Short mmCIF file of C-alpha atoms in Angstrom, two decimals:
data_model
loop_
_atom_site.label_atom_id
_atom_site.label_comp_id
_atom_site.label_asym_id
_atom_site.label_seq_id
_atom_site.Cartn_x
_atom_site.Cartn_y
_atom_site.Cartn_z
CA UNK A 1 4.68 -11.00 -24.64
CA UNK A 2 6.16 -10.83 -20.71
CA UNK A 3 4.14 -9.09 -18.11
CA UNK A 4 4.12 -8.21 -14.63
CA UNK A 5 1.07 -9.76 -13.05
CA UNK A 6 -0.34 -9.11 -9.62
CA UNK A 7 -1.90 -12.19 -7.89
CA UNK A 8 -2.36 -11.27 -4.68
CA UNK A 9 -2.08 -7.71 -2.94
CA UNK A 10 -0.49 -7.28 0.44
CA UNK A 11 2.45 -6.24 2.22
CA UNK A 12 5.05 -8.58 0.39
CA UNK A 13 2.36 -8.18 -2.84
CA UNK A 14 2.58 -11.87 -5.40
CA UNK A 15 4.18 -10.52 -8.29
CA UNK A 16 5.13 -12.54 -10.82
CA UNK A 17 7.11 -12.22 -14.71
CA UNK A 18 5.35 -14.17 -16.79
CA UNK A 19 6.43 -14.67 -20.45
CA UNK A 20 3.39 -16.43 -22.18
CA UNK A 21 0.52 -13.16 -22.27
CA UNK A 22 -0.88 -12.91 -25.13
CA UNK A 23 -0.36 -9.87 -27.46
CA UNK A 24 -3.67 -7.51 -27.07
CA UNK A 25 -5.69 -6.66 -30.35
CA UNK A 26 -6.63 -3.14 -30.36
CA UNK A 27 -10.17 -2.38 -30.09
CA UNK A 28 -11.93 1.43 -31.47
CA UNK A 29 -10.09 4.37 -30.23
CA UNK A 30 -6.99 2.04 -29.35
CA UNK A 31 -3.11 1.56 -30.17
CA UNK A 32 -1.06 -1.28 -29.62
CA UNK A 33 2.27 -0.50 -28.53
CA UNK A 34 5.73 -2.86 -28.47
CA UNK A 35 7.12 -1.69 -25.35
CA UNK A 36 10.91 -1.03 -25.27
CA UNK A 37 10.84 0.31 -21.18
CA UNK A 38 8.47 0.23 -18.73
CA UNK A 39 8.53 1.71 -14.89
CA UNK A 40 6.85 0.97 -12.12
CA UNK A 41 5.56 3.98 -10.21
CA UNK A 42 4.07 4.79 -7.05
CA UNK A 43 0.76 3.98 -8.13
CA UNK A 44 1.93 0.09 -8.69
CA UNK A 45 3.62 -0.07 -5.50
CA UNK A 46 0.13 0.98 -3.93
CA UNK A 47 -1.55 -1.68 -6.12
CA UNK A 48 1.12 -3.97 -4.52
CA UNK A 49 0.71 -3.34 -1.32
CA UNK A 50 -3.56 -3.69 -1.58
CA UNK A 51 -3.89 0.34 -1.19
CA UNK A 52 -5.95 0.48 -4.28
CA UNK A 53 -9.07 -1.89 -5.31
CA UNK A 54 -7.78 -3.84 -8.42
CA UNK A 55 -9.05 -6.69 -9.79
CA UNK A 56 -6.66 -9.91 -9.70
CA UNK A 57 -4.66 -10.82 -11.50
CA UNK A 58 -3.27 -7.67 -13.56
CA UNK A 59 -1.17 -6.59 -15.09
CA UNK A 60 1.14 -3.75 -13.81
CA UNK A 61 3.09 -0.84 -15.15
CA UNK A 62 1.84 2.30 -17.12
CA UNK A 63 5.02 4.15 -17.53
CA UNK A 64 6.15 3.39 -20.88
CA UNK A 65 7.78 4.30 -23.91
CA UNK A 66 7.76 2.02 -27.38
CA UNK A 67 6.21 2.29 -31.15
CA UNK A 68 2.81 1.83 -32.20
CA UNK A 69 2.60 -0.74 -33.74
CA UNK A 70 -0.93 -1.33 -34.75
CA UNK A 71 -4.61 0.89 -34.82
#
């Protein structure tokens, strides 16, 4: 699947598309979803930027829409 991942957070933030992630399995209480749009919000730009403690690398974006595809 492609994902954004964060390397590095900082003012210019290392973002990178990578095409090569590997499709999640859902665990309990979990759905997989094929993603057909995903934003970026405020939250990712503060990820970005280093505002926020995340661990590196990550994958960004939470805004999305799709199908479940799997339980």
């Amino acid at each position: 699947m492609k994902a954004a991942k964060i390397y590095a957070a900082n003012e210019h933030g290392d973002v990178r598309l990578e095409t090569d992630v590997p499709v999640p399995t859902p665990g309990p209480n979990e759905i997989l979803v094929q993603v057909a749009a995903c934003g970026m919000c405020g939250h990712d730009q503060s990820d970005r930027l280093g505002l926020t403690r995340l661990p590196l690398p990550n994958i960004l974006g939470h805004e999305i829409s799709g199908t479940i595809v799997a339980l």
